[in-house]
C-alpha cells in the first residue's frame, strides 16, 4: 500500500504565501480556495515504462508489456497521484477535437501528450499517465475490444503504480522501474473507447483506483454492436484492425475469436457477456463522474443509463452531466466549467481536498443550447414507471383494443416514419397523444412491449418515442454533432516545447426542428424467448416481446404531442431480416413503459384526426457510418 500524505488534515495542505521556487516545489501541493495551485513550474519528468500484463495475447511465448507514457512533476520528493487515460487511439486516430497523437523525440522519449491533462494538472501536483492498450502503438499483445486484454492493459498499470506489477525501462529485457513517486491513487478519464476502459477497470474493483470520469463511454459491448437480437451491421474485429493500424500479423487468432463470438444473428454469446461491465458494478469502489450526450448515436445513451442504474444500486459516489450534443467531449461544449469542475473533482478524490464538490448538485442537464439545469440528485433515479397504451385513436393511459399493422420496408428509416405524422404510412404504426396540458419530463430508461404477428419466419422491430412540436436544439445530427470549431484558441495549463496547452475554441450549433426523436430501441422478434438463442418464427403466430428504449432526459412541453412509432427495419441503424414482411400488432397487449418525473397530466389520445404537424425542416440523418468511434477525433 502506498503512503498517502493527504491523509493529514486538509488544512495542512493550504500553503499560502509561498513564493514559487524550490521551497514551493518541495511541498506536496498548494491549495487556495479549495483548488490545487500550479506551483510545480520546473520542466516535468517524461518517461516511458513498459508494464507486464501477465498475458500473452500475441502467443509468442513472452508475457506482454504495455507502454505507459508518464509526465510528472520534477523537483519534489513527495509522491503524487495519477490522472490516467488508457486508449487504443494514440497512434492511429488521435484524441480530442484536434485528433492529437502522441509524439516522441529521436531517442523515443515521449514529448507530445494529447489533450490538456498534463499541461493543466502536472503543475498542480499530479502525474499524467497515458497508456497504449495492448496491441496498439508501442504496446505488445493484441486488441480484443473490451475483453481481458484491453482491461488488463490498464489495470496492470494501476497495479504497477501501487507496487503490485513489474515495470521496465524497455519493451523487452531492460531494468526494473518502480513508481516510487506515486501515491498509488489513480483517477481514470477518457472519452469513448478510453472511458469504456475506465468503466471496465473500475468493474474489476482494483485497489488504488479512486475515481473514474467516463465520457460517452460503453458499458456493454453487445449494446454497442447489437440490440436485443438485431445487429447494427458491424463487428468488433474491424475496430481491432483499425486501432492496430491494419492488424498485427500475430493477432489473427484474436480476430477470429472476435468474429466467432459476434454472430450476425445478434444473439448474446459468452464473448459478449465477458464484455458487459454492468453485472460487475457491485465491485466498483471508485467514485464516478459520468458525461454523456443525449444526442449520441454512436455510443448510445443506453450505455450510460444501465451503468448509472447499477452504480446507484451500489450507492457509488457519482456525478452526472447530460448534454444535448452527440459524441462530444465536455471540453468542447462547456470548456471553462468543465475544467473548473474536473479540477475540483480530482482535487477531492485524488488529493483529499475538502472543497465541497460532493455537496454541489449531483446532476447537470442541458435543457436548451448552453442552458443548463442543476439538481441535487439526477431525477432519473426518482422517476416512476408509467405505462402508456397505443390505441386506435392514439396514445393514452388506458389499454387499447383492435389491431394495427405495417409492412417492413428496409429502404426507410426512423426519419421517414416520423416526418409526416398526419399522413398514413404502410411502413409504420404511429400513436400520438393530444396536445399536452402541461410539461412532461421523461428521464431514465424505458421499454416497449409488443405482441406482434409476423407474416414471414423473420421479423425485426424498431420503436421510437417522438416529441412533436417546434423547438431549437443543438444540431447533434450535424457534422460537428452540436459544436462548431472556431479559429480562436484558448490555453489551459503550461505550454512546453512540442506539447502546447492551447486548443481551438468551439461554439454551439443549433437547428430549428418540428419534431425530435427522444428515445429509440430495436429488437429481433425471433429472440422473444431468449437473447442467447433465436428461434424461427411461425408465420401467423403472435409473439410477445419486451425490448429497451435508449435512456433519455427530455421535457415534452405543454402543447406538444408525445408519440410512439413502431416499425420494422430502421435502415439508419439495423440490418434487415432475411424475409421482411407484414407485422400485425395486438393493441390490447402492446404498451410503452416510460420513466416519468413528477405527475403525469391527464392524457387524451389524439382522436380520429392524426397530428397535423409537418416538419418544415427534417433533421439531417445520422451518418450511415455509425461506427464513428474508430474515426479521428472520437
Coordinates of C-alpha atoms in Angstrom, one line a residue:
X1 CA 0.0 0.0 0.0
X2 CA 1.4 3.4 -1.0
X3 CA 1.8 6.1 1.7
X4 CA -0.9 8.8 1.3
X5 CA 0.4 12.1 2.6
X6 CA -3.1 13.7 2.0
X7 CA -4.4 11.7 5.0
X8 CA -3.2 14.6 7.1
X9 CA -5.8 17.3 8.0
X10 CA -6.7 19.2 4.8
X11 CA -5.8 22.5 6.5
X12 CA -2.2 21.4 6.5
X13 CA -2.3 21.4 2.7
X14 CA -3.2 25.1 2.4
X15 CA 0.2 26.7 2.0
X16 CA -0.5 30.3 1.2
X17 CA 2.2 33.0 0.8
X18 CA 4.9 30.6 -0.5
X19 CA 6.8 32.1 -3.4
X20 CA 7.4 29.9 -6.5
X21 CA 10.7 28.1 -6.5
X22 CA 12.4 25.2 -4.7
X23 CA 10.6 25.7 -1.4
X24 CA 7.2 25.6 -3.1
X25 CA 8.2 22.6 -5.2
X26 CA 9.1 20.6 -2.1
X27 CA 5.5 21.0 -0.9
X28 CA 3.1 18.2 -1.9
X29 CA 0.6 20.6 -3.2
X30 CA -0.5 24.2 -2.6
X31 CA -4.3 24.7 -2.1
X32 CA -6.1 28.0 -2.3
X33 CA -9.9 28.4 -2.3
X34 CA -10.3 24.7 -2.4
X35 CA -8.1 24.2 -5.6
X36 CA -4.6 23.0 -6.1
X37 CA -2.3 25.7 -7.4
X38 CA 0.3 25.5 -10.3
X39 CA 3.5 25.6 -8.2
X40 CA 5.5 22.9 -9.9
X41 CA 6.9 25.1 -12.6
X42 CA 10.2 23.2 -13.5
X43 CA 10.3 21.1 -16.6
X44 CA 8.5 17.8 -15.7
X45 CA 10.0 14.3 -15.9
X46 CA 8.9 12.5 -19.0
X47 CA 9.5 8.8 -19.4
X48 CA 8.1 5.5 -20.7
X49 CA 7.6 2.5 -18.6
X50 CA 6.7 -0.9 -20.0
X51 CA 4.4 -2.8 -17.6
X52 CA 3.9 -6.5 -17.7
X53 CA 0.2 -7.5 -18.1
X54 CA 0.6 -11.2 -17.2
X55 CA -0.9 -12.2 -20.5
X56 CA 0.5 -13.4 -23.8
X57 CA -2.1 -12.2 -26.2
X58 CA 0.1 -12.5 -29.3
X59 CA 1.1 -16.0 -28.5
X60 CA 4.9 -15.5 -28.8
X61 CA 5.7 -17.2 -25.5
X62 CA 6.6 -13.9 -23.8
X63 CA 4.4 -12.0 -21.3
X64 CA 3.1 -8.9 -23.0
X65 CA 4.2 -5.4 -21.9
X66 CA 2.2 -2.3 -22.4
X67 CA 3.7 1.2 -22.8
X68 CA 2.8 3.7 -20.2
X69 CA 4.0 7.2 -21.0
X70 CA 4.5 9.3 -17.9
X71 CA 4.8 13.0 -17.3
X72 CA 5.2 14.1 -13.6
X73 CA 6.4 17.0 -11.5
X74 CA 10.2 17.4 -11.0
X75 CA 11.9 18.9 -8.1
X76 CA 9.9 17.2 -5.4
X77 CA 10.4 14.2 -3.2
X78 CA 6.8 13.9 -2.3
X79 CA 4.6 11.2 -4.0
X80 CA 1.9 12.4 -6.3
X81 CA -1.4 10.9 -7.5
X82 CA -2.1 10.0 -11.1
X83 CA -4.5 11.0 -13.8
X84 CA -4.6 8.2 -16.4
X85 CA -6.1 7.8 -19.9
X86 CA -5.7 4.3 -21.4
X87 CA -6.5 4.4 -25.1
X88 CA -6.0 2.5 -28.4
X89 CA -6.0 5.7 -30.4
X90 CA -2.7 7.3 -29.6
X91 CA -1.1 6.5 -32.9
X92 CA -3.9 5.5 -35.2
X93 CA -6.6 8.1 -34.8
X94 CA -5.8 10.7 -32.2
X95 CA -7.6 12.2 -29.2
X96 CA -9.8 15.2 -28.8
X97 CA -11.4 17.6 -31.2
X98 CA -8.0 18.2 -32.9
X99 CA -7.1 14.5 -33.2
X100 CA -3.8 14.8 -31.3
X101 CA -1.3 11.9 -31.4
X102 CA 1.5 11.0 -29.1
X103 CA 4.9 12.2 -30.3
X104 CA 8.4 11.2 -29.3
X105 CA 12.0 12.6 -29.6
X106 CA 14.8 10.9 -31.5
X107 CA 15.6 8.7 -28.5
X108 CA 12.0 7.6 -28.3
X109 CA 11.2 9.6 -25.2
X110 CA 7.6 11.0 -25.0
X111 CA 7.2 14.6 -25.9
X112 CA 3.7 15.3 -27.0
X113 CA 0.9 14.2 -24.7
X114 CA -2.6 14.6 -26.3
X115 CA -5.2 16.8 -24.6
X116 CA -4.8 19.2 -21.8
X117 CA -4.5 16.9 -18.7
X118 CA -0.7 17.0 -18.4
X119 CA -0.4 20.7 -19.2
X120 CA -3.0 21.7 -16.6
X121 CA -2.6 19.1 -13.8
X122 CA 1.1 18.3 -13.6
X123 CA 1.9 21.9 -12.4
X124 CA -0.7 21.3 -9.7
X125 CA 0.9 18.2 -8.3
X126 CA -0.4 15.4 -10.4
X127 CA 1.3 12.9 -12.8
X128 CA -0.4 12.1 -16.1
X129 CA 0.0 8.6 -17.5
X130 CA -1.2 7.8 -21.0
X131 CA -1.4 4.0 -21.6
X132 CA -1.3 2.3 -25.0
X133 CA -3.7 -0.6 -24.8
X134 CA -2.3 -4.0 -25.8
X135 CA -1.7 -4.3 -29.5
X136 CA -1.6 -0.6 -30.1
X137 CA 1.1 2.0 -30.7
X138 CA 4.2 0.8 -28.7
X139 CA 2.4 -2.0 -26.6
X140 CA 2.7 -5.7 -27.2
X141 CA -0.2 -8.1 -27.4
X142 CA -3.5 -7.9 -29.3
X143 CA -6.6 -5.8 -29.1
X144 CA -9.7 -7.7 -28.0
X145 CA -12.2 -4.8 -28.0
X146 CA -13.2 -4.6 -24.3
X147 CA -12.1 -8.0 -23.3
X148 CA -9.5 -9.3 -20.9
X149 CA -6.5 -8.0 -22.9
X150 CA -7.9 -4.4 -23.1
X151 CA -8.9 -4.2 -19.4
X152 CA -5.8 -5.9 -18.1
X153 CA -3.7 -3.4 -20.2
X154 CA -4.9 -0.6 -18.0
X155 CA -5.4 -2.5 -14.7
X156 CA -1.8 -3.7 -14.8
X157 CA -0.6 0.0 -14.9
X158 CA -2.8 0.7 -11.9
X159 CA -1.2 -2.3 -10.2
X160 CA 2.3 -1.0 -11.1
X161 CA 1.5 2.4 -9.7
X162 CA 0.7 0.6 -6.4
X163 CA 3.8 -1.6 -6.4
X164 CA 1.9 -4.8 -7.4
X165 CA 3.1 -5.3 -11.0
X166 CA 6.6 -5.2 -12.6
X167 CA 7.6 -2.3 -14.9
X168 CA 10.7 -2.0 -17.1
X169 CA 12.6 0.7 -18.9
X170 CA 12.4 -1.2 -22.2
X171 CA 9.8 -3.1 -24.2
X172 CA 11.9 -6.3 -23.7
X173 CA 14.6 -7.0 -21.3
X174 CA 15.7 -3.8 -19.6
X175 CA 15.9 -2.9 -16.0
X176 CA 13.1 -2.8 -13.5
X177 CA 11.4 0.5 -12.8
X178 CA 9.3 1.2 -9.7
X179 CA 6.7 4.0 -9.3
X180 CA 8.1 5.3 -6.0
X181 CA 7.0 8.8 -7.0
X182 CA 3.3 7.7 -7.0
X183 CA 0.9 7.7 -4.0
X184 CA -0.9 4.9 -5.8
X185 CA -4.1 6.9 -6.1
X186 CA -5.4 6.9 -9.6
X187 CA -8.2 8.7 -11.5
X188 CA -9.0 7.3 -14.9
X189 CA -10.6 9.5 -17.6
X190 CA -11.4 9.3 -21.2
X191 CA -14.0 9.6 -23.9
X192 CA -15.5 6.8 -25.9
X193 CA -13.2 3.7 -26.0
X194 CA -11.0 5.3 -23.3
X195 CA -13.9 5.9 -21.0
X196 CA -15.1 2.4 -21.7
X197 CA -11.8 1.1 -20.4
X198 CA -12.2 3.2 -17.3
X199 CA -15.6 1.5 -16.7
X200 CA -14.2 -1.9 -17.3
X201 CA -11.2 -1.4 -14.9
X202 CA -13.5 0.0 -12.2
X203 CA -15.6 -3.1 -12.6
X204 CA -12.7 -5.2 -11.5
X205 CA -12.6 -3.5 -8.1
X206 CA -8.8 -2.9 -8.5
X207 CA -7.3 -1.3 -5.4
X208 CA -6.0 2.2 -5.9
X209 CA -8.5 3.4 -8.5
X210 CA -10.1 6.2 -6.6
X211 CA -12.3 7.8 -9.3
X212 CA -13.2 7.4 -13.0
X213 CA -14.5 10.0 -15.4
X214 CA -16.1 8.1 -18.4
X215 CA -17.3 10.4 -21.2
X216 CA -19.6 9.0 -23.8
X217 CA -18.5 5.5 -22.7
X218 CA -19.7 2.0 -23.4
X219 CA -20.9 -0.2 -20.5
X220 CA -21.7 -3.3 -22.6
X221 CA -20.0 -4.0 -25.9
X222 CA -23.0 -6.1 -27.0
X223 CA -25.1 -3.0 -26.8
X224 CA -22.6 -1.1 -29.0
X225 CA -22.8 -3.7 -31.8
X226 CA -26.2 -5.2 -31.2
X227 CA -29.6 -4.5 -29.7
X228 CA -31.9 -7.1 -28.3
X229 CA -31.2 -9.6 -31.0
X230 CA -30.6 -7.3 -34.0
X231 CA -27.2 -6.2 -35.5
X232 CA -26.1 -2.7 -36.2
X233 CA -24.1 -4.1 -39.1
X234 CA -20.5 -4.0 -38.0
X235 CA -18.3 -6.3 -35.9
X236 CA -15.5 -5.7 -33.3
X237 CA -12.8 -7.2 -35.4
X238 CA -13.0 -4.2 -37.7
X239 CA -12.3 -1.8 -34.9
X240 CA -9.5 -4.0 -33.7
X241 CA -7.8 -3.9 -37.1
X242 CA -8.2 -0.1 -37.2
X243 CA -6.6 0.6 -33.8
X244 CA -3.8 -1.9 -34.6
X245 CA -3.2 0.1 -37.7
X246 CA -4.2 -2.6 -40.2
X247 CA -4.0 -5.6 -37.9
X248 CA -0.8 -7.2 -36.4
X249 CA 0.2 -10.4 -38.2
X250 CA 0.4 -12.4 -35.0
X251 CA -3.0 -11.3 -33.8
X252 CA -5.1 -13.3 -36.4
X253 CA -6.4 -15.7 -33.8
X254 CA -7.6 -12.9 -31.6
X255 CA -9.6 -11.5 -34.6
X256 CA -11.0 -15.0 -35.3
X257 CA -12.2 -15.2 -31.7
X258 CA -13.9 -11.8 -32.1
X259 CA -15.7 -12.9 -35.3
X260 CA -16.7 -16.3 -33.9
X261 CA -18.1 -14.6 -30.8
X262 CA -20.2 -12.0 -32.6
X263 CA -22.6 -13.9 -34.9
X264 CA -24.6 -11.8 -37.4
X265 CA -27.9 -13.0 -36.0
X266 CA -27.5 -10.8 -32.9
X267 CA -27.5 -13.5 -30.3
X268 CA -25.8 -12.8 -26.9
X269 CA -22.7 -15.1 -26.7
X270 CA -20.1 -15.7 -23.9
X271 CA -17.8 -13.3 -25.7
X272 CA -20.4 -10.5 -25.3
X273 CA -21.1 -11.5 -21.7
X274 CA -17.4 -11.1 -20.9
X275 CA -17.5 -7.6 -22.3
X276 CA -20.6 -6.5 -20.2
X277 CA -19.4 -4.5 -17.2
X278 CA -22.8 -3.8 -15.8
X279 CA -23.2 -7.0 -13.8
X280 CA -19.9 -6.2 -12.0
X281 CA -20.9 -2.7 -10.9
X282 CA -21.1 -4.2 -7.4
X283 CA -17.3 -4.4 -7.5
X284 CA -16.8 -0.7 -8.2
X285 CA -15.2 1.2 -5.3
X286 CA -14.2 4.3 -7.3
X287 CA -16.3 7.4 -7.5
X288 CA -17.8 8.1 -10.9
X289 CA -18.2 11.4 -12.8
X290 CA -20.1 10.4 -16.0
X291 CA -20.7 12.6 -19.0
X292 CA -22.9 11.7 -22.0
X293 CA -24.6 13.4 -24.9
X294 CA -28.3 12.8 -25.1
X295 CA -27.9 13.1 -28.9
X296 CA -25.1 10.5 -29.0
X297 CA -26.0 8.0 -31.7
X298 CA -22.5 6.4 -31.7
X299 CA -22.3 5.3 -28.0
X300 CA -26.0 5.4 -27.4
X301 CA -27.4 6.7 -24.1
X302 CA -28.5 3.2 -23.0
X303 CA -24.8 2.6 -22.0
X304 CA -25.0 5.5 -19.6
X305 CA -28.4 4.6 -18.3
X306 CA -27.8 1.0 -17.4
X307 CA -24.4 1.7 -15.9
X308 CA -25.8 4.6 -13.8
X309 CA -28.6 2.5 -12.5
X310 CA -26.3 -0.3 -11.5
X311 CA -24.0 2.2 -9.7
X312 CA -27.0 3.7 -7.9
X313 CA -27.9 0.3 -6.5
X314 CA -24.3 0.1 -5.2
X315 CA -24.6 3.7 -3.9
X316 CA -21.3 4.6 -5.5
X317 CA -20.5 8.4 -5.1
X318 CA -21.3 9.8 -8.5
X319 CA -21.9 13.0 -10.6
X320 CA -23.5 13.4 -14.0
X321 CA -23.6 15.8 -16.9
X322 CA -26.0 15.2 -19.7
X323 CA -25.6 17.5 -22.8
X324 CA -27.7 18.0 -25.9
X325 CA -24.7 17.1 -28.0
X326 CA -23.8 13.9 -29.8
X327 CA -20.5 12.1 -29.2
X328 CA -18.6 15.2 -28.0
X329 CA -16.2 15.9 -25.1
X330 CA -17.3 18.4 -22.5
X331 CA -14.0 20.3 -23.1
X332 CA -15.6 21.2 -26.4
X333 CA -19.1 22.1 -25.3
X334 CA -18.7 23.6 -21.8
X335 CA -15.0 24.2 -21.6
X336 CA -14.4 26.6 -18.7
X337 CA -17.0 25.0 -16.5
X338 CA -15.6 21.6 -17.3
X339 CA -12.0 22.4 -16.4
X340 CA -13.1 24.0 -13.2
X341 CA -15.4 21.1 -12.2
X342 CA -12.9 18.4 -13.2
X343 CA -10.2 20.2 -11.2
X344 CA -12.3 20.3 -8.1
X345 CA -13.3 16.6 -8.6
X346 CA -9.7 15.3 -8.9
X347 CA -8.5 17.6 -6.1
X348 CA -11.1 16.0 -3.8
X349 CA -10.8 12.3 -4.8
X350 CA -7.0 12.2 -5.5
X351 CA -5.6 15.0 -3.3
X352 CA -8.0 14.7 -0.4
X353 CA -9.0 18.4 -0.6
X354 CA -12.3 19.2 1.2
X355 CA -13.6 21.6 -1.4
X356 CA -17.3 20.9 -1.3
X357 CA -17.6 19.3 -4.7
X358 CA -19.6 16.4 -3.3
X359 CA -22.1 18.8 -1.8
X360 CA -22.7 20.5 -5.1
X361 CA -25.6 19.5 -7.4
X362 CA -25.0 15.9 -8.5
X363 CA -26.5 16.3 -11.9
X364 CA -26.4 19.0 -14.6
X365 CA -28.7 18.6 -17.7
X366 CA -28.6 20.8 -20.8
X367 CA -32.2 21.8 -21.4
X368 CA -31.6 24.1 -24.4
X369 CA -28.3 25.0 -26.2
X370 CA -25.9 26.3 -23.5
X371 CA -28.8 26.4 -20.9
X372 CA -28.1 24.0 -18.0
X373 CA -30.3 22.9 -15.1
X374 CA -28.7 21.6 -11.9
X375 CA -30.4 19.3 -9.4
X376 CA -29.2 17.6 -6.2
X377 CA -29.8 14.1 -7.5
X378 CA -30.5 13.1 -11.0
X379 CA -34.2 12.8 -11.4
X380 CA -33.8 9.7 -13.5
X381 CA -33.3 7.9 -10.2
X382 CA -36.6 9.2 -8.9
X383 CA -38.8 8.7 -12.0
X384 CA -41.8 6.4 -11.8
X385 CA -42.5 3.8 -14.5
X386 CA -45.7 4.9 -16.3
X387 CA -47.4 2.7 -18.8
X388 CA -49.0 4.2 -21.9
X389 CA -51.0 2.2 -24.4
X390 CA -51.3 2.5 -28.2
X391 CA -55.0 2.8 -29.2
X392 CA -56.9 3.1 -32.4
X393 CA -57.4 6.7 -31.6
X394 CA -53.8 7.4 -30.5
X395 CA -51.7 7.1 -27.3
X396 CA -53.3 7.1 -23.8
X397 CA -53.2 5.8 -20.3
X398 CA -56.0 3.2 -20.8
X399 CA -55.4 -0.1 -22.7
X400 CA -56.5 -0.1 -26.3
X401 CA -58.2 -2.7 -28.4
X402 CA -58.1 -3.8 -32.0
X403 CA -55.1 -4.2 -34.2
X404 CA -52.6 -2.2 -36.3
X405 CA -50.2 -3.4 -39.0
X406 CA -47.3 -2.3 -41.1
X407 CA -45.1 -3.7 -43.8
X408 CA -41.3 -3.8 -43.3
X409 CA -39.7 -1.6 -45.9
X410 CA -35.9 -1.8 -45.4
X411 CA -35.3 1.2 -47.6
X412 CA -36.9 3.5 -45.0
X413 CA -35.7 4.8 -41.6
X414 CA -37.0 6.5 -38.5
X415 CA -36.9 9.9 -40.0
X416 CA -39.1 8.7 -42.9
X417 CA -41.6 7.3 -40.5
X418 CA -41.6 10.4 -38.2
X419 CA -41.6 13.1 -40.9
X420 CA -45.3 13.0 -41.9
X421 CA -47.3 12.1 -38.8
X422 CA -50.6 13.4 -40.3
X423 CA -50.3 11.0 -43.3
X424 CA -50.9 7.3 -43.1
X425 CA -47.9 5.1 -44.0
X426 CA -47.9 1.4 -44.7
X427 CA -44.4 1.2 -43.2
X428 CA -45.1 2.1 -39.6
X429 CA -47.8 2.4 -36.9
X430 CA -48.0 5.8 -35.2
X431 CA -49.8 6.5 -31.9
X432 CA -50.0 10.1 -30.5
X433 CA -51.5 11.9 -27.6
X434 CA -53.5 15.1 -28.0
X435 CA -51.5 18.3 -27.2
X436 CA -50.2 18.0 -23.6
X437 CA -51.9 20.3 -21.0
X438 CA -48.6 20.6 -19.0
X439 CA -44.9 19.7 -19.4
X440 CA -43.9 16.1 -19.1
X441 CA -40.4 15.1 -18.1
X442 CA -39.2 11.6 -19.2
X443 CA -35.9 10.7 -17.5
X444 CA -34.4 7.3 -17.4
X445 CA -34.6 4.1 -19.5
X446 CA -38.0 3.0 -20.9
X447 CA -39.1 -0.1 -22.7
X448 CA -41.7 -1.3 -25.3
X449 CA -43.8 -4.4 -25.1
X450 CA -45.3 -5.7 -28.3
X451 CA -47.5 -8.6 -29.2
X452 CA -46.7 -9.0 -32.9
X453 CA -47.8 -11.4 -35.6
X454 CA -45.3 -11.8 -38.4
X455 CA -46.2 -12.9 -41.9
X456 CA -42.7 -14.5 -42.5
X457 CA -40.3 -16.5 -40.4
X458 CA -38.1 -13.4 -39.7
X459 CA -39.1 -10.0 -38.2
X460 CA -37.1 -7.1 -36.9
X461 CA -38.8 -4.3 -34.9
X462 CA -38.0 -0.7 -34.2
X463 CA -39.7 1.7 -31.8
X464 CA -39.2 5.3 -31.1
X465 CA -40.6 8.0 -28.8
X466 CA -41.2 11.3 -30.6
X467 CA -41.8 14.8 -29.3
X468 CA -43.9 16.6 -31.9
X469 CA -43.7 20.4 -31.7
X470 CA -41.3 23.3 -32.5
X471 CA -38.0 23.6 -30.7
X472 CA -34.5 25.0 -31.1
X473 CA -31.9 22.3 -30.2
X474 CA -28.2 21.7 -30.6
X475 CA -27.7 20.3 -34.1
X476 CA -26.4 17.0 -32.8
X477 CA -27.2 15.3 -36.1
X478 CA -25.0 17.7 -38.0
X479 CA -21.3 17.5 -38.9
X480 CA -20.0 18.6 -35.5
X481 CA -22.7 16.8 -33.5
X482 CA -23.7 20.1 -31.8
X483 CA -20.5 22.1 -31.9
X484 CA -18.5 24.2 -34.4
X485 CA -14.8 24.6 -34.2
X486 CA -13.6 28.3 -34.3
X487 CA -10.4 29.9 -35.4
X488 CA -9.6 31.4 -32.0
X489 CA -7.7 29.5 -29.3
X490 CA -7.6 29.3 -25.5
X491 CA -4.9 27.8 -23.3
X492 CA -5.3 25.5 -20.4
X493 CA -2.1 24.9 -18.5
X494 CA 1.6 25.2 -19.2
X495 CA 3.0 25.2 -22.7
X496 CA 6.0 23.0 -23.2
X497 CA 8.2 22.5 -26.4
X498 CA 6.3 20.0 -28.5
X499 CA 3.3 20.0 -26.2
X500 CA 1.3 23.1 -26.1
X501 CA -1.8 23.7 -23.9
X502 CA -3.8 25.7 -26.5
X503 CA -6.9 24.5 -28.3
X504 CA -9.3 25.9 -30.8
X505 CA -12.4 27.3 -29.2
X506 CA -15.8 25.9 -30.1
X507 CA -19.4 27.1 -30.0
X508 CA -22.8 25.5 -30.1
X509 CA -24.5 24.8 -33.4
X510 CA -28.3 24.9 -33.3
X511 CA -31.2 23.9 -35.5
X512 CA -34.9 24.6 -35.5
X513 CA -37.0 21.4 -35.6
X514 CA -40.6 20.4 -35.6
X515 CA -40.1 17.1 -34.0
X516 CA -37.4 15.3 -32.1
X517 CA -36.8 11.6 -31.6
X518 CA -36.0 11.3 -27.9
X519 CA -35.6 7.5 -27.4
X520 CA -35.1 4.5 -29.7
X521 CA -35.0 0.8 -29.5
X522 CA -34.6 -2.2 -31.8
X523 CA -35.2 -6.0 -31.5
X524 CA -35.4 -9.3 -33.3
X525 CA -38.8 -10.9 -32.6
X526 CA -37.1 -14.3 -33.0
X527 CA -35.4 -13.6 -29.7
X528 CA -38.6 -13.1 -27.8
X529 CA -37.8 -16.1 -25.5
X530 CA -34.1 -15.6 -25.2
X531 CA -31.4 -13.2 -26.3
X532 CA -29.0 -16.1 -26.4
X533 CA -30.8 -18.1 -28.9
X534 CA -33.1 -17.0 -31.7
X535 CA -35.9 -19.3 -32.9
X536 CA -37.6 -19.3 -36.3
X537 CA -41.0 -17.6 -36.2
X538 CA -44.1 -19.3 -37.3
X539 CA -45.9 -17.0 -39.7
X540 CA -49.3 -16.0 -38.4
X541 CA -48.4 -16.9 -34.8
X542 CA -48.3 -13.9 -32.4
X543 CA -45.3 -13.5 -30.1
X544 CA -44.8 -11.1 -27.2
X545 CA -41.5 -9.4 -26.6
X546 CA -40.2 -6.5 -24.4
X547 CA -37.2 -4.5 -25.6
X548 CA -35.4 -1.5 -24.3
X549 CA -35.5 2.1 -25.3
X550 CA -32.4 4.3 -25.0
X551 CA -32.0 6.3 -21.9
X552 CA -33.2 9.9 -22.1
X553 CA -33.8 13.1 -20.1
X554 CA -36.3 15.2 -22.0
X555 CA -39.1 17.6 -21.2
X556 CA -42.0 17.5 -23.6
X557 CA -43.5 20.9 -23.3
X558 CA -47.2 21.7 -22.9
X559 CA -48.8 22.0 -26.3
X560 CA -46.6 19.4 -27.8
X561 CA -47.7 15.9 -28.6
X562 CA -46.0 12.7 -27.5
X563 CA -46.0 9.8 -29.9
X564 CA -44.9 6.2 -30.1
X565 CA -43.9 4.8 -33.5
X566 CA -43.4 1.1 -34.2
X567 CA -41.9 -0.1 -37.5
X568 CA -39.8 -2.8 -39.0
X569 CA -36.2 -2.2 -40.2
X570 CA -34.8 1.2 -39.3
X571 CA -32.3 1.4 -42.1
X572 CA -30.4 4.2 -40.2
X573 CA -29.3 1.7 -37.6
X574 CA -30.1 -2.0 -38.1
X575 CA -29.9 -4.7 -40.7
X576 CA -33.0 -6.1 -42.4
X577 CA -34.3 -9.6 -41.7
X578 CA -33.9 -12.3 -44.3
X579 CA -37.5 -12.1 -45.2
X580 CA -39.1 -8.8 -44.4
X581 CA -42.9 -9.0 -44.3
X582 CA -46.1 -7.6 -42.8
X583 CA -46.3 -7.4 -39.0
X584 CA -49.5 -7.1 -37.1
X585 CA -49.9 -5.6 -33.6
X586 CA -52.4 -6.6 -31.0
X587 CA -53.0 -3.2 -29.4
X588 CA -54.5 -4.7 -26.2
X589 CA -51.2 -6.4 -25.5
X590 CA -48.8 -3.7 -26.7
X591 CA -47.5 -0.8 -24.4
X592 CA -44.7 1.5 -23.7
X593 CA -43.3 2.0 -20.2
X594 CA -41.7 5.4 -19.6
X595 CA -39.8 6.8 -16.6
X596 CA -41.8 9.9 -15.8
X597 CA -40.7 12.5 -13.3
X598 CA -43.5 14.0 -11.2
X599 CA -47.1 13.8 -12.0
X600 CA -48.3 12.8 -15.5
X601 CA -51.1 15.1 -16.7
X602 CA -54.3 13.7 -17.8
X603 CA -53.7 12.3 -21.3
X604 CA -56.1 12.0 -24.1
X605 CA -55.4 10.2 -27.3
X606 CA -55.1 12.3 -30.5
X607 CA -58.6 11.3 -31.6
X608 CA -59.7 10.4 -35.1
X609 CA -57.6 13.3 -36.5
X610 CA -53.9 12.5 -36.5
X611 CA -51.4 15.2 -35.6
X612 CA -51.2 17.8 -38.3
X613 CA -47.6 18.8 -37.6
X614 CA -45.4 18.5 -40.7
X615 CA -41.7 19.4 -40.1
X616 CA -40.5 22.4 -42.1
X617 CA -37.1 21.0 -41.8
X618 CA -36.4 17.4 -41.3
X619 CA -33.2 17.0 -39.3
X620 CA -30.2 15.5 -41.1
X621 CA -30.0 11.8 -40.7
X622 CA -27.1 10.2 -38.9
X623 CA -24.1 9.3 -40.8
X624 CA -24.5 5.8 -42.3
X625 CA -21.0 5.0 -41.0
X626 CA -22.3 4.8 -37.4
X627 CA -19.1 3.4 -36.1
X628 CA -17.6 6.8 -35.7
X629 CA -15.6 5.6 -32.7
X630 CA -12.8 4.5 -35.0
X631 CA -12.5 7.8 -36.8
X632 CA -10.2 10.7 -35.8
X633 CA -11.5 12.9 -33.1
X634 CA -13.5 10.2 -31.4

